CSV table of C-alpha atoms and ligand atoms in Angstrom, one decimal:
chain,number,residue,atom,x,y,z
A,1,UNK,CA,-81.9,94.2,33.9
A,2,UNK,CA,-81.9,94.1,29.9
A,3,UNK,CA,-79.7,91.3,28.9
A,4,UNK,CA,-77.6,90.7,25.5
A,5,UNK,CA,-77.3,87.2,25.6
A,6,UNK,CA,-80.3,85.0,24.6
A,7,UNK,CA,-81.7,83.6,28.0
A,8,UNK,CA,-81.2,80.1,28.7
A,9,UNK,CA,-83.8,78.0,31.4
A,10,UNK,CA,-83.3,75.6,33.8
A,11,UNK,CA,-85.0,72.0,32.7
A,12,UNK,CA,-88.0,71.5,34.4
A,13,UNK,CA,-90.9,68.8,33.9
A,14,UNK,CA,-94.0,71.2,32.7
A,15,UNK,CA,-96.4,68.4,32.2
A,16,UNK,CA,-100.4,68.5,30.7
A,17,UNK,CA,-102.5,66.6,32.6
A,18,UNK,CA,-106.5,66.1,31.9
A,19,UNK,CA,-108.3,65.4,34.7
A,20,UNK,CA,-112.4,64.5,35.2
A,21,UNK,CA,-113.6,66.0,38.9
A,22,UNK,CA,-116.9,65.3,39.6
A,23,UNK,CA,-118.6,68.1,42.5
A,24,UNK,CA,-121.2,67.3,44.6
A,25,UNK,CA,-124.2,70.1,44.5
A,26,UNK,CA,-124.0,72.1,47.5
A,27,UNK,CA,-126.8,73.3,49.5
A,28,UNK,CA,-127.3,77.4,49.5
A,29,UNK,CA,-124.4,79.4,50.4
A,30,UNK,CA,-122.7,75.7,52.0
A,31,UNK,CA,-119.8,76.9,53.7
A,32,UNK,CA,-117.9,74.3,51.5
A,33,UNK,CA,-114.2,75.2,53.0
A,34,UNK,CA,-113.9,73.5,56.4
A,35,UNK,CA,-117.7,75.7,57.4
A,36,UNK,CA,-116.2,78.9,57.6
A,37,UNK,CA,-117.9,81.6,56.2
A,38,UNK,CA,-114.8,84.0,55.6
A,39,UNK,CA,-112.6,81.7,53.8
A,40,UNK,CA,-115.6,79.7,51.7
A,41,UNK,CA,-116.7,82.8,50.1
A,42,UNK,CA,-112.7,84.0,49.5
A,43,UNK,CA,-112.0,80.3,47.7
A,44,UNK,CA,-115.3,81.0,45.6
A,45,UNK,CA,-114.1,83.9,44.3
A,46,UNK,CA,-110.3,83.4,43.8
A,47,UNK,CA,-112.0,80.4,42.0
A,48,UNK,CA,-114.1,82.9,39.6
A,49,UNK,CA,-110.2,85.0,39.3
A,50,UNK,CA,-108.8,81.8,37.8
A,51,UNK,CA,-110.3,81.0,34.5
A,52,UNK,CA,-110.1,84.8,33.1
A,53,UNK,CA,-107.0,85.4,34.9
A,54,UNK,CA,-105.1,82.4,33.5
A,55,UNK,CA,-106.7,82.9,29.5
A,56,UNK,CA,-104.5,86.2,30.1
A,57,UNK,CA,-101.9,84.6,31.1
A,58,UNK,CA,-101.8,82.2,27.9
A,59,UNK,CA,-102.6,84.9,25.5
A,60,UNK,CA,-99.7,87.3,27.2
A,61,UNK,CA,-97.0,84.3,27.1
A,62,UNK,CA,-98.2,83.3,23.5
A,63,UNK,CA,-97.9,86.7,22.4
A,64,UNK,CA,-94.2,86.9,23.4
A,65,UNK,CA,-93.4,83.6,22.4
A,66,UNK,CA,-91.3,84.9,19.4
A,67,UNK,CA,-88.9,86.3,21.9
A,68,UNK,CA,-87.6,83.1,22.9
A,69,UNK,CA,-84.7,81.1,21.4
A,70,UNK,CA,-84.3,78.8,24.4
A,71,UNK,CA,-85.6,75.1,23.4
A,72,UNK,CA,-86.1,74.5,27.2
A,73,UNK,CA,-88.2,77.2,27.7
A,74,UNK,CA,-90.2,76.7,24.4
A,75,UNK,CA,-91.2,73.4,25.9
A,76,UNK,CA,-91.8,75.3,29.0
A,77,UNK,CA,-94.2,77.3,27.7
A,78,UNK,CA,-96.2,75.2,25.7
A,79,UNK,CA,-96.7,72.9,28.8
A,80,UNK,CA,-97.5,76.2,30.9
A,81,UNK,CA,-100.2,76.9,27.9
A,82,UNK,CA,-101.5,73.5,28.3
A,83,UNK,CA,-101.8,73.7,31.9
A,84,UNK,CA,-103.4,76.8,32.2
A,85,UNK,CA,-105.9,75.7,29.7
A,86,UNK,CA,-106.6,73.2,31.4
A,87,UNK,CA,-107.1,74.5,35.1
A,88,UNK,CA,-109.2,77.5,33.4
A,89,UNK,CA,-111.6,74.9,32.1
A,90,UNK,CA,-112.3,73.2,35.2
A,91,UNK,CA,-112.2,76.3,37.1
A,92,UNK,CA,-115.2,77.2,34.6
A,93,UNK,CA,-117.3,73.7,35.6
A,94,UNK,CA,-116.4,74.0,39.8
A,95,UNK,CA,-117.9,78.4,39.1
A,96,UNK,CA,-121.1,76.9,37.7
A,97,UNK,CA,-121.5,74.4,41.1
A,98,UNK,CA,-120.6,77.1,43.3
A,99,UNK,CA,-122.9,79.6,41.3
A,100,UNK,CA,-125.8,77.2,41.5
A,101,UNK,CA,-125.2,77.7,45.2
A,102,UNK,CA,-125.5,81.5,45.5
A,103,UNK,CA,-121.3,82.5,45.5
A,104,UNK,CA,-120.7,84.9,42.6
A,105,UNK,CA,-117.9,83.1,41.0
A,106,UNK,CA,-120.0,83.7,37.3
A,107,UNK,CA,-120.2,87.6,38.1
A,108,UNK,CA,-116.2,87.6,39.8
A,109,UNK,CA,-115.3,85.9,36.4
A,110,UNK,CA,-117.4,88.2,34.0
A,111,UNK,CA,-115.9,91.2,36.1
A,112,UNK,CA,-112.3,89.9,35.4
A,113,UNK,CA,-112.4,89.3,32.1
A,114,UNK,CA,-113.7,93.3,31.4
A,115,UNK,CA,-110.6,94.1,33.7
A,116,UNK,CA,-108.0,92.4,32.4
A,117,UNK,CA,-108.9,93.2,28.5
A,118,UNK,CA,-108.6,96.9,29.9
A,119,UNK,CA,-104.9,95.9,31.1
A,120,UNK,CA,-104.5,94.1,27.6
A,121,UNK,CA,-105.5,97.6,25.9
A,122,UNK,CA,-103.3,99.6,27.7
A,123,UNK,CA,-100.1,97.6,28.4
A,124,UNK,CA,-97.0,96.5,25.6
A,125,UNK,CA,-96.6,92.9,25.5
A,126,UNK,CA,-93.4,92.5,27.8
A,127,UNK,CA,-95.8,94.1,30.2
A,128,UNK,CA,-98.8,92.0,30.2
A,129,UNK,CA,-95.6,89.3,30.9
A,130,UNK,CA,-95.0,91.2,33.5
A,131,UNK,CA,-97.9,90.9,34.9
A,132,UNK,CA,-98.6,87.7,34.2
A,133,UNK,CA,-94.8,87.0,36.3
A,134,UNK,CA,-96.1,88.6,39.0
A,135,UNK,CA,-99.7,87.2,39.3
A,136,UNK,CA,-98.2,83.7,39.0
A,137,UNK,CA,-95.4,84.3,42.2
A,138,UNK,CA,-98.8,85.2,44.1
A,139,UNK,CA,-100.3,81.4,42.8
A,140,UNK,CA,-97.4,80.1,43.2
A,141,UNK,CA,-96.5,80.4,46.6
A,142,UNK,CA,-100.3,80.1,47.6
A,143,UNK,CA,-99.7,76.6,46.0
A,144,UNK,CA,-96.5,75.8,47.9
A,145,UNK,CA,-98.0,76.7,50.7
A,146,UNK,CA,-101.3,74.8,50.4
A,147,UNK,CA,-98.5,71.7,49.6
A,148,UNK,CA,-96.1,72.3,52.9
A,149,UNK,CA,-98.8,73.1,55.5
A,150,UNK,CA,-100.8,70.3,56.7
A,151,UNK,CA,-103.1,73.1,58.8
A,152,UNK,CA,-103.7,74.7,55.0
A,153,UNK,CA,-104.8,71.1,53.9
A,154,UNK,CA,-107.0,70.4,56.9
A,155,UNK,CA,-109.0,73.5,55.9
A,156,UNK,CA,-109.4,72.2,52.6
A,157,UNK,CA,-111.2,69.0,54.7
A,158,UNK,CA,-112.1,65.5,52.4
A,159,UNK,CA,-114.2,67.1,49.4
A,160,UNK,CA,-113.2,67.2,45.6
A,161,UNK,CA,-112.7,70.7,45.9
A,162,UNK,CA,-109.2,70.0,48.0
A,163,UNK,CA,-108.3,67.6,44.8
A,164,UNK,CA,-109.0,69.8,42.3
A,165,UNK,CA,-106.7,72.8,44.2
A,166,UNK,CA,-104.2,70.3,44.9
A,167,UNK,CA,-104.1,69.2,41.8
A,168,UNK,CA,-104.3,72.7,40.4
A,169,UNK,CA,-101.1,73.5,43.1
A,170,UNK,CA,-98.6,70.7,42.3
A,171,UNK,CA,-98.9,72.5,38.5
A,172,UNK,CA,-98.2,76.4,39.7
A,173,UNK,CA,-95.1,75.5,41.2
A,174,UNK,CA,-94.0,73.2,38.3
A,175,UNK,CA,-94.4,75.9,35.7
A,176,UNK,CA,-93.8,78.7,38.9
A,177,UNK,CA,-91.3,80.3,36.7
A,178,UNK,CA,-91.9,80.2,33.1
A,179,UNK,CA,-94.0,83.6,32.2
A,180,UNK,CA,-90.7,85.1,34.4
A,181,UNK,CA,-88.5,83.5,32.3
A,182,UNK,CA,-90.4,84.7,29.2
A,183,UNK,CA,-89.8,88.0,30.6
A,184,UNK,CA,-86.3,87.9,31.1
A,185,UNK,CA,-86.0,85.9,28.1
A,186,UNK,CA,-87.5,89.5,26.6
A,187,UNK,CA,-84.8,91.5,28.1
A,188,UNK,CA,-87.5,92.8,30.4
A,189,UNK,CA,-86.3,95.5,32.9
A,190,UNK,CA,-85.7,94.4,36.9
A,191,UNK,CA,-87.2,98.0,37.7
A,192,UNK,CA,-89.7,97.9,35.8
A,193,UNK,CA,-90.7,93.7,36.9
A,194,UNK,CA,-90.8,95.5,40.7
A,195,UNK,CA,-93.1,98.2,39.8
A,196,UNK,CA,-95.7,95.7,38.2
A,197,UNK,CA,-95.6,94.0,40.7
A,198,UNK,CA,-96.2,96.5,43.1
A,199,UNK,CA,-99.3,97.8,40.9
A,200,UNK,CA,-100.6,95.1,40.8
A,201,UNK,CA,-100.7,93.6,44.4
A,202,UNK,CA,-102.8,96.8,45.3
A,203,UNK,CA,-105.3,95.7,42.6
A,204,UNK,CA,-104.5,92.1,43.3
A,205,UNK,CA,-105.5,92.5,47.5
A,206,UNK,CA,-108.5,95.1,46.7
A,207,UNK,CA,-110.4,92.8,44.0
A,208,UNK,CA,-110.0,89.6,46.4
A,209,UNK,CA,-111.1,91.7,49.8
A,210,UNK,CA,-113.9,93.8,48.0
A,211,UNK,CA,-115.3,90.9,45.9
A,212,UNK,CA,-115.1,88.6,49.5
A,213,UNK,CA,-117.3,91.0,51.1
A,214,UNK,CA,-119.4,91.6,48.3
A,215,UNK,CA,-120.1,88.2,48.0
A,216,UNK,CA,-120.5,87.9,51.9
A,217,UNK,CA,-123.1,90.6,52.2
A,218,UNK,CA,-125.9,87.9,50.4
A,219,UNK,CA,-125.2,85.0,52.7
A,220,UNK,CA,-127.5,85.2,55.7
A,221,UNK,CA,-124.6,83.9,57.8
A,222,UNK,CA,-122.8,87.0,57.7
A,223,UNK,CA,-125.8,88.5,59.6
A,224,UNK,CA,-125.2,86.3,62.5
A,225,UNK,CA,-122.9,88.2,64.6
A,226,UNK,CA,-121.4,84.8,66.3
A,227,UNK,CA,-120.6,83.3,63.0
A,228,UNK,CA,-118.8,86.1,61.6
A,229,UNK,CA,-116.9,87.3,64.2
A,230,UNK,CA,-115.4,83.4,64.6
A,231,UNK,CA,-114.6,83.5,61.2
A,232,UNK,CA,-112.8,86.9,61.3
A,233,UNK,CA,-111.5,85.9,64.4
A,234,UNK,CA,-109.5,82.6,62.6
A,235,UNK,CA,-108.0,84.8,59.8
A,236,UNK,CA,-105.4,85.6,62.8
A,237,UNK,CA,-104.2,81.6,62.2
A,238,UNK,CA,-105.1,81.3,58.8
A,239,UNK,CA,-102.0,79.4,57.3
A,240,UNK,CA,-102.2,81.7,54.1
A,241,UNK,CA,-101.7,85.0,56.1
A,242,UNK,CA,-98.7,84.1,58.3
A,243,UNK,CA,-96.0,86.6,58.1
A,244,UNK,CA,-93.8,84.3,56.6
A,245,UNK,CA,-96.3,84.5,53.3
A,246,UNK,CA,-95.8,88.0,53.2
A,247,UNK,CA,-92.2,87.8,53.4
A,248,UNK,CA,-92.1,85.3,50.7
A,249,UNK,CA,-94.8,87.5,48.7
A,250,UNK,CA,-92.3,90.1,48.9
A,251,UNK,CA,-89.4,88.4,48.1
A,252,UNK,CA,-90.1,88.9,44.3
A,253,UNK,CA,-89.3,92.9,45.0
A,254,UNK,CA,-85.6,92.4,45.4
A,255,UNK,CA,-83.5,93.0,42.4
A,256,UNK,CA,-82.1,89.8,41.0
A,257,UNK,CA,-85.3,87.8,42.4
A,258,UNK,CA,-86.2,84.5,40.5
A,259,UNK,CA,-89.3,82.3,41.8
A,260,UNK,CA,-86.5,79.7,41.8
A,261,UNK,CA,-84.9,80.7,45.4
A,262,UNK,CA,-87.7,79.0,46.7
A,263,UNK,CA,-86.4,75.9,46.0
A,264,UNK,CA,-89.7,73.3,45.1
A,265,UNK,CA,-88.0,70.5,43.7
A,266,UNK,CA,-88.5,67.9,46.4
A,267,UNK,CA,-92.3,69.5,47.3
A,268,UNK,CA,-93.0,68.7,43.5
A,269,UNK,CA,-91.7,65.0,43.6
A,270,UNK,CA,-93.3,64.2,46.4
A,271,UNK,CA,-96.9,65.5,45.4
A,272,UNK,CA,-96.6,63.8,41.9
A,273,UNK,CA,-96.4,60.3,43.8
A,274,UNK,CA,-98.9,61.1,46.2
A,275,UNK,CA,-101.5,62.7,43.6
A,276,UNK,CA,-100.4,60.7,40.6
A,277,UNK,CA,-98.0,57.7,41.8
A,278,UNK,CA,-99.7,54.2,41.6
A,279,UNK,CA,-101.4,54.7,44.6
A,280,UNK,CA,-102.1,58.1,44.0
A,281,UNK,CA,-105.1,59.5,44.9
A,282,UNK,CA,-105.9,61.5,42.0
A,283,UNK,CA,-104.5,58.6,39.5
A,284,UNK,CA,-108.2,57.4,39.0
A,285,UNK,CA,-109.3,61.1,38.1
A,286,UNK,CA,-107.0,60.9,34.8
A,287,UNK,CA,-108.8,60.8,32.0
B,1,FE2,FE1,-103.3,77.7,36.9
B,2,FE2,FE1,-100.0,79.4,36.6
């Protein structure tokens, strides 16, 4: 859909905030997300994904930024910026802590960044938009999940690991749809928006199964046949693969999609009082 019009945003609160975390040092290959092998080893290296991944996204939302005329949305994007910024950084200091303990969130993240300055090469900006769109509605409704589903929390058990990917949630689905918005705002084409995304959820789904299993292969755990097949055995219940994520995944594939028909308004205000609120329990982690 290439519009004439200049595109105008809905308000939205994009707010930077700088937090201080402070993770414990694990023991070797510490199964660190509620002791299961499977999903400990998948966090570490969607956690490697993130700093790399989201520099792209700032660099492919900057680089567009002239095509905007909507002083919403110019907010909107210099608090997405900020955000991003911010979550790669501490995405950077939790890869060291889980590196220290054998996960290859360094390598994942080294491997990323040569991948994604290939895309850079060979993609026009309003693409690189579009893949940044598309990357985001798979964070995003990761995060919204991790916020509705008190099963997807309980995984996450007590540790600051669960604070920093709350945290790190309540922001993806306050700034869920700026980079699609830059791309509308861009003129950029519905097809074409449905083809990167397509592309890029075989690429998406093959880096984070090949790098889990990658990763897997030097724990000594996986080697225990009772350990593994209970943990491959819980991905049936896992709160992130229920068919209503895929449907929700899919959504963005219909024409006339915006991350905005899943409606997060009420999920966001809650979280901000219960992270952030007076008695939040991130308020003391502000710096
Ligand atoms: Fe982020
Ligand atoms: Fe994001």
């Amino acid at each position: 859909m290439a519009e004439s019009r200049p595109y105008q945003a809905k308000h939205r609160d994009v707010k930077v905030r700088r937090l201080q975390f402070d993770y414990p040092i694990g023991s070797r290959f510490q199964h660190f997300v509620d002791g299961d092998l499977v999903m400990s080893h998948a966090v570490a290296v969607l956690s490697g994904m993130f700093p790399e991944g989201e520099d792209f996204f700032v660099r492919s939302v900057r680089d567009l930024r002239d095509r905007v005329t909507d002083p919403e949305l110019k907010a909107q994007v210099a608090g997405f910026i900020g955000q991003e910024v911010t979550h790669g950084r501490e995405h950077r200091v939790l890869n060291e802590r889980l590196g220290q303990m054998g996960y290859r969130s360094m390598k994942v993240d080294r491997h990323v960044r040569r991948l994604l300055r290939l895309v850079e090469k060979l993609n026009t900006r309003r693409r690189r938009v579009g893949v940044t769109a598309a990357l985001e509605h798979y964070t995003a409704t990761f995060a919204e999940v991790l916020l509705e589903d008190p099963d997807a929390q309980r995984l996450l058990g007590n540790t600051e690991v669960r604070n920093l990917l709350l945290w790190h949630a309540l922001e993806e689905s306050e700034h869920k749809a700026v980079a699609f918005d830059v791309y509308r705002a861009a003129a950029g084409w519905e097809w074409l928006r449905i083809w990167i995304m397509r592309t890029t959820t075989v690429i998406f789904i093959l880096e984070v199964v090949g790098h889990t299993a990658l990763s897997m292969l030097r724990d000594r755990a996986t080697y225990n046949p009772r350990t593994l097949i209970r943990s491959l055995a819980a991905l049936r219940h896992n709160p992130f693969l229920k068919r209503h994520v895929w449907q929700r995944l899919r959504s963005y594939n219909r024409r006339g999609f915006h991350p905005d028909d899943w409606d997060a308004t009420n999920l966001i205000e809650q979280w901000k009082v219960e992270l952030f609120g007076e008695h939040g329990t991130l308020a003391d982690h502000l710096r």
